Amino acid sequence: MQSQSHAFKERSSAALQDVQLQKALANVKTGFIDKRAAAAAALPEFDALRDAARDIKNHTLAHLDLYLERYEEKVIASGGTVHWCATAADARDAVAQICRSAGAKTVTKGKSMISEEIGLNDHLEAEGLTVVETDLGEYIIQLRKEPPSHIIAPAVHVTREQVEADFRSHHKTLPDDRKLDEAELLVAEAREMLRQRYLEADVGITGANFLIAETGTSVIVTNEGNGDLTQSLPKVHVVIASLEKIVPTLEDTCTILRVLARSATGQEFSSYTTFSTGPRRAEDPDGPEAYHVILLDNGRSAMLGTEFEEMLRCIRCGACMNHCPVYHAVGGHAYGWVYPGPMGAVLTPSLIGVEKAGQLPNASTFCGRCESVCPMRIPLPKLMRHWREREFEKHLSPAAVRSGLSAWRFFATRPRLYHLGGRIAAAMMARLAGRKGRLKSLLLGGGWTKHRDFPAPEGKTFQQLWAERQRSEGPAS
Amino acid sequence: MSDSKPRIGLFVTCLVDLLRPSVGFAAVELLEASGCVVEVPQSQTCCGQPAYNSGDRKDAQAVARATIEAMEGFDYVVAPSGSCAAMLREHYPTLFKDGDVWRERARHLAERTHELISFLVDVRGLQGVSARLSAHATYHDSCSGLRELGVKDQPRKLLNSVEGLQLTELRESEVCCGFGGTFCVKYPDISNEMVTSKVRDIEASGAKLLLAGDLGCLLNMAGKLKRLGSQVEVRHVAEVLAGHIEQPAIGEERN
Ligand code: SF4
């Protein structure tokens, strides 16, 4: 996927004007938040589980090489293959090669952010394959030829009416007068359309929520069951996952699963949690003949040992974006790459560079709501601030900001000058505002007064008045 | 607590100093009424957030050092702002490396720094105030105070003791108002969307007085309310608790 993150500002302004989008975003604001709050409140040990989940991931990251090696051994022992891929291109090529040797024509896919990250669909289609997304949200955006705008709800930016129109224009074989005005009817129709595809597919590609080192198992959680059909019906199953998805043991996985669904959708557990270990065994009634894991690095190992390592704890639950007022205002597409919201504001610069994505960590009020709900206790505002520091060190921040800050520092470290300047400014602004008590425009504050008035100073500064009060009261006893 | 009155260094905050001195005086009155002696060091300026949040660590350190020097030697340092108090309390120590003497000094300052209302309730044990105000108010939980310092029940507790004051909870009172320091000028359109939805909730609450504990947020919400011609008045919570309401409300006309 080509990054458009550098254009965040323009994209976000456009998003604010988009009536359909604003209508769709209203759903994020209400549904997810209340459900998570209820699920968290219903589980007394929820916060203790978050701590445990954080500790598991921290331990894993500290010994990542060890667990990855163990994982590979176990995958091989169960009859599968691990493909270590350093870059997006390596991963694309590896998947294409697997499809070629399977003689594949049709590929079904479960939801996978990694496949978006490496631009897999375009690549496979260029190879002549038909790629079918089976997650309802992914299916919708595939029809619309759009990227996802949320990591667990890829089509959250689309209204139900828009989906109905898309289905009517794409599903030409169905009668025109069918009823499609309820979500259930849309789901049923998508199921109907996908049924044949599952059977036709030669290769099924899924992501993975976890890779278990102890057993060489990959785990996916879904609410539609489409992932199971994708991975068990075709003769080849390809798992694509990034290397930080590794978890040491089955038990660790279960601990983290307990916070995942609650944080994401407020469910106690996702409807389907599927563990796959290797291809079909002799005694198995069904399952794929071959099992491949594409293990992608794409910049992650470079985050180890840096101040951004904590980001590798992320389990992609989406809670941070569900609670982010900036995400609520502009939606996921404004962020311009695969990962939106607060987690994207930290991860995107890590993966594609702060030069291209520096706007994202700047577009936050540091309100801290993301951190307060993150099940993995990732200090997202702190990490965004680290990006701002990197950006500042590299002299990437705008010249006006830099000179403004050094002027501010000059005064802020010279109290006498500072207080004199403050007195003058307060008096001048108070005079300008007159009896109105507010200013409609400011010399350097166009960003502020474009949308709001500026409340005027009272006239004298506190320090000035305090000094006057001290003088009139005489020296303190 | 010993019998002697604790000595408080009031960290005025740059916005209160420049724009709304009455908040500073309200803070002084509340602190004195709770049995403290208040001093206001002249050598303080700003807490350093503009630089810190812009990624300018060096300048943030320079300003932090100046603030640490200005505010040392008090029993407590108190600020009428959750965001500036959190800067001193939560962030100053992280600005300096382990082993740096400034880290120790920062930690020492951090330990004794508090946001005004939580200081009054949690440290001074204040149960109520003697102010009276006949008004219908609502309260916005500013982000830093709420999430970094746990300021939530304390202002409500004191506001409920104000005679004549009716307090209605604001819908989504914990959602950011869109101020965010430099955010509001760097991303004015997003900030506007956020403050607009906040103002909608304020109007829907039916209250005629909006209160919060941080001047940045108050200026933002007052600026939007006034631009839209709203009749809702905006004040810092300390002003109401101190019964210090002779000044026109924030952004209001003067006679
Ligand atoms: S950063 Fe935290 S809240 Fe956001 S997606 Fe990752 S785990 Fe979930």
XYZ file of C-alpha atoms and ligand atoms in Angstrom:
740
model
C 0.000 0.000 0.000
C 1.336 3.424 -0.972
C 1.530 5.736 1.994
C -0.389 9.013 1.887
C 0.408 9.855 5.489
C 2.290 13.011 4.554
C -1.043 14.442 3.361
C -2.816 13.793 6.682
C -3.834 17.398 7.081
C -5.493 17.702 3.689
C -7.039 14.257 3.972
C -8.441 15.002 7.412
C -9.962 18.285 6.269
C -11.616 16.450 3.372
C -12.879 13.776 5.762
C -14.501 16.443 7.936
C -16.482 17.607 4.890
C -17.603 14.098 3.933
C -21.219 13.780 5.041
C -21.511 10.010 4.505
C -18.284 9.385 6.371
C -19.347 11.529 9.316
C -22.587 9.581 9.478
C -20.713 6.275 9.496
C -18.222 7.437 12.141
C -21.009 8.159 14.592
C -21.267 4.375 15.058
C -17.672 4.060 16.260
C -18.263 6.724 18.826
C -21.117 4.979 20.557
C -21.095 1.208 20.061
C -17.514 0.178 20.779
C -16.963 2.428 23.779
C -19.986 1.389 25.821
C -19.441 -2.279 25.056
C -15.816 -2.237 26.135
C -16.679 -0.372 29.320
C -19.363 -2.927 30.196
C -17.074 -5.881 29.458
C -14.243 -4.406 31.531
C -16.583 -3.642 34.429
C -17.940 -7.183 34.403
C -14.510 -8.721 34.942
C -12.952 -7.726 38.279
C -9.504 -8.966 37.266
C -9.503 -7.107 33.961
C -6.713 -4.720 34.936
C -4.662 -7.519 36.458
C -5.032 -9.412 33.187
C -3.777 -6.362 31.311
C -0.687 -6.340 33.489
C -0.172 -10.045 32.902
C -0.613 -9.609 29.146
C 1.900 -6.770 29.110
C 4.406 -8.833 31.064
C 4.057 -11.814 28.738
C 4.741 -9.671 25.706
C 7.658 -7.849 27.346
C 9.251 -11.152 28.232
C 8.721 -12.463 24.701
C 10.231 -9.387 23.088
C 13.268 -9.647 25.324
C 13.874 -13.178 24.013
C 12.331 -12.861 20.587
C 15.059 -14.733 18.683
C 14.754 -17.690 21.005
C 10.976 -17.946 20.694
C 11.025 -17.495 16.933
C 13.496 -20.329 16.542
C 11.458 -22.565 18.818
C 8.357 -21.664 16.834
C 9.964 -22.554 13.524
C 11.153 -25.921 14.865
C 7.634 -26.748 15.958
C 6.074 -25.690 12.657
C 8.529 -27.890 10.766
C 7.896 -30.774 13.148
C 4.181 -30.519 12.420
C 4.799 -30.645 8.679
C 4.666 -26.951 7.820
C 7.153 -24.462 6.382
C 8.253 -21.061 7.679
C 9.335 -18.402 5.188
C 11.408 -15.661 6.837
C 10.747 -12.438 4.965
C 12.741 -9.306 5.687
C 10.751 -6.979 3.447
C 7.280 -6.562 1.984
C 8.616 -7.594 -1.433
C 10.080 -10.812 -0.016
C 6.727 -11.668 1.508
C 4.764 -10.921 -1.687
C 7.135 -13.062 -3.702
C 6.956 -15.914 -1.242
C 3.137 -15.989 -1.377
C 3.110 -15.729 -5.176
C 5.591 -18.594 -5.414
C 3.409 -20.800 -3.193
C 0.358 -19.987 -5.320
C 2.250 -20.754 -8.544
C 3.489 -24.102 -7.356
C -0.027 -25.005 -6.231
C -1.247 -24.141 -9.734
C -3.764 -21.811 -8.111
C -6.385 -19.753 -9.954
C -8.515 -18.544 -7.067
C -7.331 -17.482 -3.628
C -9.625 -16.851 -0.676
C -8.470 -14.602 2.132
C -9.426 -14.059 5.729
C -8.824 -10.607 7.158
C -5.144 -9.719 7.459
C -3.581 -6.329 8.058
C -0.214 -7.682 7.022
C -1.549 -8.443 3.568
C -2.610 -4.784 3.344
C 0.806 -3.715 4.590
C 2.595 -5.634 1.836
C 0.038 -4.858 -0.891
C -0.627 -8.533 -1.488
C -3.903 -8.428 -3.414
C -2.589 -6.198 -6.187
C 0.476 -8.361 -6.511
C -1.468 -11.611 -6.788
C -3.955 -10.108 -9.215
C -1.056 -8.964 -11.384
C 0.018 -12.606 -11.394
C -3.355 -13.509 -12.880
C -5.003 -14.818 -9.717
C -8.507 -14.081 -8.551
C -8.385 -12.918 -4.932
C -11.562 -13.061 -2.847
C -11.844 -11.407 0.545
C -14.129 -13.400 2.839
C -14.412 -11.156 5.892
C -17.613 -9.166 5.382
C -15.940 -5.811 5.943
C -13.009 -6.701 3.708
C -15.417 -8.030 1.090
C -17.271 -4.709 1.069
C -14.161 -2.610 0.650
C -12.838 -4.978 -2.002
C -16.004 -4.282 -4.024
C -15.507 -0.559 -3.418
C -11.808 -0.769 -4.298
C -10.885 0.974 -1.052
C -8.339 0.240 1.667
C -9.579 -0.601 5.177
C -10.128 2.297 7.576
C -10.017 0.375 10.847
C -8.014 -2.652 11.932
C -10.905 -4.726 13.232
C -13.794 -3.129 11.357
C -12.307 -2.451 7.919
C -15.507 -0.981 6.432
C -16.571 1.071 9.440
C -16.409 4.170 7.214
C -19.213 2.883 4.979
C -22.900 3.386 5.824
C -25.415 0.565 5.482
C -27.098 2.402 2.620
C -23.814 2.527 0.740
C -23.296 -1.210 1.223
C -26.768 -1.883 -0.106
C -26.015 0.161 -3.223
C -22.678 -1.634 -3.700
C -24.291 -5.050 -3.421
C -27.010 -4.138 -5.906
C -24.496 -2.959 -8.466
C -22.114 -5.924 -8.060
C -24.425 -8.876 -7.437
C -26.046 -8.786 -10.854
C -27.253 -12.376 -10.769
C -29.711 -11.691 -7.961
C -33.264 -10.360 -8.485
C -33.546 -6.565 -8.507
C -36.518 -6.421 -6.161
C -34.892 -8.251 -3.244
C -35.017 -6.653 0.191
C -31.633 -5.439 1.510
C -32.495 -2.843 4.125
C -31.235 -4.705 7.172
C -27.741 -5.680 8.199
C -28.722 -9.374 8.482
C -29.940 -9.413 4.906
C -26.625 -7.974 3.731
C -24.676 -10.567 5.698
C -26.804 -13.371 4.272
C -26.302 -12.126 0.748
C -22.521 -11.849 1.151
C -22.501 -15.422 2.526
C -24.452 -16.618 -0.464
C -22.049 -14.948 -2.882
C -18.970 -16.304 -1.097
C -20.109 -19.899 -0.699
C -19.005 -21.049 -4.130
C -15.725 -19.172 -3.814
C -14.645 -21.135 -0.760
C -15.015 -24.338 -2.741
C -13.219 -23.004 -5.821
C -10.194 -21.697 -3.960
C -6.871 -23.499 -4.301
C -5.092 -21.452 -1.665
C -6.509 -19.917 1.504
C -4.649 -17.033 3.097
C -5.258 -15.875 6.657
C -3.546 -13.552 9.063
C -2.742 -14.593 12.607
C -3.538 -12.983 15.922
C -0.924 -15.115 17.640
C 1.842 -17.551 16.797
C 2.523 -19.969 19.644
C 6.182 -20.926 20.098
C 5.436 -23.897 22.328
C 3.380 -25.711 19.711
C 4.044 -24.041 16.330
C 0.380 -23.040 16.176
C -1.213 -20.020 14.512
C -4.364 -18.535 16.020
C -7.089 -16.449 14.405
C -10.114 -14.898 16.036
C -13.148 -13.919 13.950
C -16.825 -13.323 14.429
C -17.997 -14.684 11.098
C -16.319 -18.067 10.859
C -15.068 -17.106 7.417
C -11.488 -17.661 8.551
C -12.170 -21.344 9.241
C -13.576 -21.925 5.775
C -10.711 -20.006 4.228
C -8.062 -22.097 5.888
C -9.598 -25.542 5.914
C -11.219 -25.974 2.497
C -8.387 -25.143 0.019
C -5.491 -27.557 -0.343
C -2.925 -24.961 0.717
C -3.125 -22.744 3.803
C -0.847 -19.706 3.966
C -0.566 -17.779 7.231
C 0.928 -14.304 6.974
C 2.049 -12.726 10.196
C 4.612 -10.281 11.464
C 7.197 -11.589 13.860
C 5.984 -9.785 16.987
C 2.850 -11.951 16.942
C 4.806 -14.641 18.727
C 3.667 -15.744 22.213
C 5.534 -18.381 24.262
C 2.830 -20.816 25.345
C -0.790 -21.827 24.890
C -1.548 -20.581 28.345
C -0.033 -17.161 27.589
C -2.180 -17.012 24.488
C -5.304 -17.648 26.537
C -4.395 -14.865 28.961
C -4.036 -12.364 26.145
C -7.181 -13.634 24.406
C -9.131 -12.711 27.517
C -8.301 -9.036 27.090
C -8.421 -8.984 23.297
C -12.119 -9.385 22.549
C -13.203 -7.390 25.570
C -11.058 -4.464 24.450
C -12.016 -4.734 20.799
C -15.752 -5.327 20.716
C -16.706 -5.773 24.339
C -17.324 -9.494 23.814
C -16.093 -11.950 26.399
C -14.646 -13.962 23.580
C -14.794 -13.729 19.816
C -17.309 -16.083 18.194
C -14.565 -18.161 16.614
C -11.062 -18.749 17.929
C -9.238 -21.166 15.671
C -5.916 -22.862 16.334
C -4.060 -24.380 13.362
C -0.997 -26.536 13.687
C 0.539 -27.736 10.410
C -1.253 -29.356 7.472
C -3.780 -32.160 7.667
C -2.500 -35.313 9.387
C -3.242 -38.826 8.150
C -5.996 -39.330 10.693
C -7.627 -35.887 10.152
C -10.979 -35.915 8.304
C -10.116 -32.671 6.453
C -7.732 -29.747 6.304
C -5.117 -28.392 3.899
C -2.399 -30.546 2.374
C 0.233 -27.869 2.843
C 0.764 -25.253 5.583
C 3.036 -22.248 5.091
C 3.850 -19.372 7.410
C 5.087 -16.095 5.967
C 6.969 -14.483 8.840
C 7.392 -10.815 8.071
C 9.871 -8.421 9.631
C 9.491 -5.268 7.490
C 11.138 -2.946 9.998
C 10.001 -4.523 13.254
C 13.312 -5.954 14.398
C 14.774 -2.458 14.060
C 12.327 -1.313 16.752
C 13.726 -3.777 19.286
C 15.914 -2.145 21.880
C 14.673 1.343 20.949
C 12.151 3.554 22.730
C 9.561 2.186 20.293
C 9.926 -1.449 21.351
C 6.818 -1.198 23.515
C 4.746 -0.747 20.367
C 5.521 -4.351 19.457
C 3.222 -5.442 22.279
C 0.224 -4.311 20.229
C -2.370 -7.030 19.604
C -4.382 -4.999 17.090
C -7.548 -4.825 19.134
C -8.462 -1.374 17.873
C -9.500 -0.056 21.298
C -7.187 2.938 20.952
C -8.827 4.116 17.737
C -12.311 3.380 19.056
C -11.629 5.805 21.902
C -9.630 8.440 20.023
C -11.431 11.738 19.439
C -9.190 12.519 16.471
C -10.043 9.171 14.858
C -13.723 9.846 15.575
C -13.452 13.159 13.767
C -11.580 12.107 10.634
C -11.798 8.306 10.309
C -9.057 5.892 9.336
C -8.412 6.855 5.716
C -7.079 10.267 6.720
C -4.076 8.520 8.282
C -3.027 7.501 4.803
C -1.669 4.033 5.464
C -2.625 0.614 6.789
C -2.630 1.474 10.490
C -4.863 4.327 11.668
C -5.541 6.009 14.977
C -3.141 6.180 17.909
C -1.471 2.822 17.229
C -0.912 3.907 13.633
C 0.508 7.229 14.777
C 3.278 5.287 16.491
C 3.644 2.268 14.213
C 3.457 3.962 10.820
C 6.529 6.196 11.329
C 8.357 3.133 12.692
C 7.683 1.199 9.521
C 7.790 3.812 6.751
C 9.856 6.565 8.381
C 9.080 9.732 10.304
C 9.945 11.746 7.195
C 6.817 10.425 5.503
C 4.572 9.968 8.501
C 5.571 12.747 10.927
C 2.134 14.337 10.778
C 0.530 11.374 12.499
C 2.242 11.592 15.913
C 1.644 15.341 15.800
C -2.085 14.992 15.259
C -2.877 14.200 18.871
C -4.014 16.314 21.801
C -2.274 13.849 24.159
C -5.612 13.406 25.851
C -4.406 9.965 26.898
C -7.660 8.100 26.391
C -5.939 5.608 24.065
C -3.408 4.655 26.688
C -6.113 4.359 29.319
C -7.896 1.639 27.304
C -4.961 -0.162 25.660
C -5.055 -3.746 26.959
C -1.299 -4.045 26.479
C -0.656 -0.825 28.396
C 1.278 0.744 25.554
C 2.099 4.356 26.496
C 0.934 5.702 23.142
C 1.195 9.450 23.898
C 4.719 8.995 25.206
C 5.721 7.142 22.055
C 4.144 9.820 19.870
C 6.143 12.383 21.797
C 9.291 10.376 21.065
C 8.486 10.653 17.373
C 8.069 14.381 17.717
C 11.507 14.474 19.309
C 13.044 12.485 16.470
C 11.374 14.797 14.027
C 12.632 17.854 15.849
C 16.179 16.469 16.033
C 16.140 15.820 12.313
C 15.002 19.392 11.714
C 11.859 18.175 10.032
C 9.460 20.335 12.012
C 8.373 23.579 10.328
C 10.758 26.545 10.572
C 8.055 28.731 12.116
C 7.626 26.236 14.940
C 11.346 26.055 15.564
C 11.929 29.795 15.662
C 8.793 30.291 17.737
C 10.094 27.806 20.289
C 13.507 29.350 20.590
C 11.982 32.789 21.081
C 9.686 31.304 23.717
C 12.651 29.641 25.438
C 14.528 32.914 25.488
C 11.761 34.539 27.499
C 10.721 31.530 29.537
C 14.214 31.239 31.010
C 14.490 34.986 31.711
C 11.750 35.732 34.253
C 12.206 39.532 34.343
C 11.926 39.910 30.594
C 9.158 37.336 30.530
C 7.047 39.205 33.052
C 7.659 42.533 31.347
C 6.658 41.058 27.975
C 3.623 39.429 29.558
C 2.496 42.703 31.112
C 2.756 44.501 27.786
C 0.990 41.768 25.854
C -1.816 41.428 28.393
C -2.409 45.178 28.486
C -2.368 45.526 24.712
C -4.709 42.645 24.088
C -7.097 43.800 26.783
C -7.156 47.248 25.178
C -7.750 45.770 21.725
C -10.649 43.697 22.955
C -12.138 46.686 24.781
C -15.432 45.995 26.546
C -16.167 42.991 24.378
C -13.852 40.807 26.419
C -12.757 38.785 23.405
C -10.943 39.061 20.105
C -12.264 37.929 16.746
C -8.816 37.666 15.211
C -5.236 37.406 16.409
C -2.007 38.442 14.729
C -0.387 34.995 14.857
C -3.339 32.914 15.928
C -5.299 32.381 12.705
C -5.590 28.691 13.501
C -7.414 29.612 16.678
C -9.622 32.444 15.489
C -10.672 30.678 12.307
C -13.169 28.783 14.424
C -13.384 30.530 17.795
C -13.016 33.835 19.584
C -10.035 34.470 21.798
C -11.014 35.409 25.352
C -9.133 38.588 26.160
C -6.793 39.008 29.123
C -8.158 40.815 32.150
C -5.556 43.575 31.631
C -2.946 43.123 34.312
C -0.988 39.921 34.869
C -1.314 37.911 38.041
C 2.296 38.611 38.980
C 1.701 42.339 38.568
C -1.418 42.283 40.734
C 0.248 40.032 43.298
C 3.178 42.418 43.609
C 0.743 45.297 44.085
C -1.093 43.342 46.768
C 2.147 42.486 48.573
C 3.191 46.142 48.524
C -0.147 47.352 49.887
C -0.152 44.728 52.627
C 3.436 45.438 53.593
C 6.113 42.780 53.922
C 4.862 39.334 54.856
C 5.211 38.535 58.529
C -0.251 16.924 59.805
C 1.704 19.214 62.119
C 0.204 22.367 63.627
C 2.393 24.726 61.649
C 0.901 25.970 58.420
C 2.380 24.347 55.321
C 4.161 26.733 53.006
C 2.803 26.540 49.493
C 4.613 27.715 46.372
C 1.861 28.662 43.939
C 2.737 27.743 40.379
C 0.519 30.269 38.660
C 0.817 28.837 35.108
C 1.513 31.118 32.173
C -2.094 31.227 30.963
C -3.488 32.224 34.365
C -0.756 34.835 34.786
C -1.404 36.427 31.410
C -5.067 35.933 30.787
C -6.980 35.234 33.955
C -5.362 36.428 37.179
C -8.628 35.930 39.043
C -8.007 32.165 38.914
C -4.690 32.732 40.675
C -6.332 34.791 43.398
C -9.102 32.230 43.802
C -6.406 29.578 44.269
C -4.676 31.710 46.895
C -7.937 32.212 48.763
C -8.805 28.519 48.752
C -5.335 27.546 49.908
C -5.287 30.154 52.665
C -8.754 29.134 53.795
C -7.516 25.568 54.101
C -4.803 26.712 56.468
C -1.809 27.192 54.174
C 0.618 30.031 53.714
C 0.930 30.901 50.048
C 3.920 32.395 48.303
C 4.294 33.198 44.646
C 7.879 32.966 43.410
C 8.577 35.768 40.954
C 11.087 33.782 38.982
C 8.559 31.290 37.594
C 7.378 31.512 34.004
C 5.896 28.551 32.121
C 6.058 24.807 32.814
C 7.605 24.014 29.441
C 4.844 22.047 27.742
C 5.015 23.986 24.457
C 8.573 22.752 23.906
C 8.130 19.338 25.470
C 5.121 18.442 23.372
C 6.770 19.780 20.224
C 9.637 17.348 20.622
C 12.047 20.088 21.667
C 13.577 18.301 24.616
C 16.521 20.655 25.091
C 14.400 23.748 25.522
C 11.972 21.818 27.690
C 14.893 20.865 29.938
C 16.096 24.464 30.117
C 12.682 25.687 31.187
C 12.239 22.775 33.598
C 15.536 23.627 35.299
C 14.392 27.234 35.687
C 11.059 26.095 37.137
C 12.698 23.625 39.507
C 14.937 26.381 40.832
C 12.027 28.770 41.199
C 9.799 26.290 43.016
C 12.247 24.567 45.340
C 12.087 24.845 49.096
C 8.322 24.751 49.644
C 6.363 22.138 51.539
C 4.136 21.825 48.484
C 3.867 23.263 45.020
C 0.315 23.736 43.802
C -0.984 24.711 40.357
C -4.549 25.612 39.344
C -4.152 23.375 36.289
C -4.065 19.610 35.856
C -1.946 19.807 32.781
C 0.807 21.995 34.253
C 0.771 20.073 37.543
C 1.115 16.826 35.558
C 4.009 18.333 33.646
C 5.889 19.014 36.894
C 4.787 15.828 38.581
C 4.813 13.196 35.862
C 7.091 14.517 33.151
C 9.883 16.587 34.713
C 11.676 13.569 36.196
C 11.662 11.822 32.795
C 13.334 14.799 31.139
C 16.688 14.078 32.758
C 18.866 11.001 32.593
C 19.470 8.719 35.539
C 22.418 10.017 37.532
C 21.829 13.626 36.474
C 21.499 15.819 39.595
C 18.568 17.529 37.908
C 16.712 14.251 37.855
C 16.904 14.074 41.619
C 15.829 17.686 41.988
C 12.984 17.085 39.527
C 11.866 14.032 41.462
C 11.951 15.958 44.696
C 9.768 18.671 43.157
C 7.453 16.104 41.576
C 6.772 14.451 44.913
C 5.419 17.631 46.418
C 3.543 19.030 43.420
C -0.268 18.868 43.207
C -3.161 20.103 41.170
C -5.124 22.627 43.227
C -8.466 20.873 43.751
C -7.007 17.440 44.400
C -4.552 19.041 46.824
C -7.385 20.656 48.766
C -9.374 17.430 48.992
C -6.744 14.686 49.096
C -3.948 16.400 51.003
C -5.751 19.035 53.065
C -8.811 16.879 53.667
C -11.244 19.600 52.674
C -14.843 18.343 52.786
C -16.600 21.400 51.444
C -16.416 25.144 50.888
C -18.456 28.014 52.241
C -19.215 29.608 48.871
C -22.739 30.239 47.584
C -23.814 30.642 44.013
C -27.251 30.240 42.616
C -26.569 28.684 39.225
C -27.017 25.592 37.077
C -23.546 24.310 36.194
C -21.868 21.437 34.374
C -18.282 20.229 34.607
C -15.754 19.142 31.953
C -13.004 16.720 33.008
C -9.818 18.066 31.449
C -7.656 15.243 30.127
C -4.349 15.664 31.964
C -5.881 16.206 35.367
C -8.241 13.305 34.847
C -5.950 10.668 33.352
C -2.530 11.658 34.620
C -3.496 12.809 38.111
C -6.828 11.136 38.860
C -8.783 14.356 39.349
C -12.402 13.278 39.043
C -14.398 13.148 42.275
C -12.600 15.953 44.100
C -14.044 18.915 42.150
C -17.514 17.345 42.199
C -17.330 16.869 45.928
C -16.462 20.520 46.531
C -18.920 21.823 43.939
C -21.714 19.882 45.602
C -21.006 21.801 48.793
C -21.570 25.176 47.111
C -24.905 26.446 48.347
C -27.408 27.031 45.566
C -25.365 25.322 42.872
C -27.070 22.672 40.787
C -24.599 20.383 39.028
C -25.631 18.398 35.948
C -23.225 15.834 34.498
C -22.004 16.577 31.011
C -22.433 13.833 28.422
C -18.990 12.406 27.613
C -17.417 14.708 30.169
C -14.162 12.753 29.823
C -13.739 13.343 26.098
C -11.099 15.870 25.077
C -12.375 19.336 24.139
C -9.890 19.610 21.286
C -7.513 22.119 22.878
C -4.342 20.071 23.231
C -1.910 23.008 23.456
C -0.427 23.592 20.027
C -2.778 20.977 18.540
C -5.575 23.508 18.261
C -3.534 25.760 15.988
C -1.689 22.993 14.116
C -4.873 21.096 13.263
C -7.557 23.787 13.528
C -10.199 21.884 11.575
C -9.987 18.721 13.671
C -9.823 20.769 16.845
C -12.911 22.641 15.701
C -14.811 19.412 15.126
C -13.938 18.289 18.652
C -14.858 21.536 20.377
C -18.045 21.749 18.334
C -19.217 18.400 19.566
C -18.248 19.386 23.111
C -20.280 22.583 22.829
C -23.268 20.569 21.582
C -23.090 18.443 24.738
C -22.748 21.529 26.924
C -25.847 23.105 25.402
C -27.714 19.806 25.709
C -26.953 19.625 29.433
C -29.157 22.653 29.993
C -26.556 24.198 32.297
C -25.864 27.911 32.080
C -22.383 27.729 33.579
C -19.500 25.578 32.372
C -16.679 24.750 34.776
C -13.326 22.994 34.393
C -9.954 22.988 36.102
C -7.696 23.960 33.224
C -7.550 27.358 31.613
C -6.444 26.013 28.219
C -9.598 23.942 27.829
C -11.719 26.768 29.243
C -10.391 29.276 26.707
C -11.080 26.807 23.914
C -14.637 26.046 24.959
C -15.408 29.666 25.875
C -14.010 30.852 22.536
C -16.278 28.460 20.666
C -19.347 29.180 22.776
C -18.889 32.922 22.282
C -18.285 32.546 18.545
C -21.586 30.704 18.324
C -23.342 33.374 20.376
C -24.103 31.024 23.265
C -25.321 32.408 26.598
C -23.442 29.777 28.618
C -20.872 31.338 30.951
C -17.465 29.761 31.442
C -15.366 29.832 34.600
C -12.503 28.019 36.273
C -13.799 25.778 39.037
C -11.565 27.524 41.600
C -13.318 30.828 40.981
C -16.666 29.343 41.952
C -15.290 27.433 44.948
C -13.613 30.585 46.267
C -16.767 32.620 45.645
C -14.544 34.738 43.449
C -16.954 35.640 40.677
C -16.904 39.416 40.532
C -14.893 39.262 37.273
C -16.908 38.797 34.080
C -16.872 35.143 32.957
C -14.214 34.027 30.472
C -14.630 35.852 27.143
C -17.641 37.762 28.500
C -18.328 41.478 27.974
C -17.032 43.909 30.587
C -18.776 46.980 31.903
S -2.127 0.004 20.685
Fe -3.216 -1.070 22.317
S -5.338 -0.413 22.069
Fe -4.299 0.086 20.149
S -4.635 -1.676 18.852
Fe -2.694 -2.026 19.880
S -3.192 -3.199 21.704
Fe -5.114 -2.366 20.953
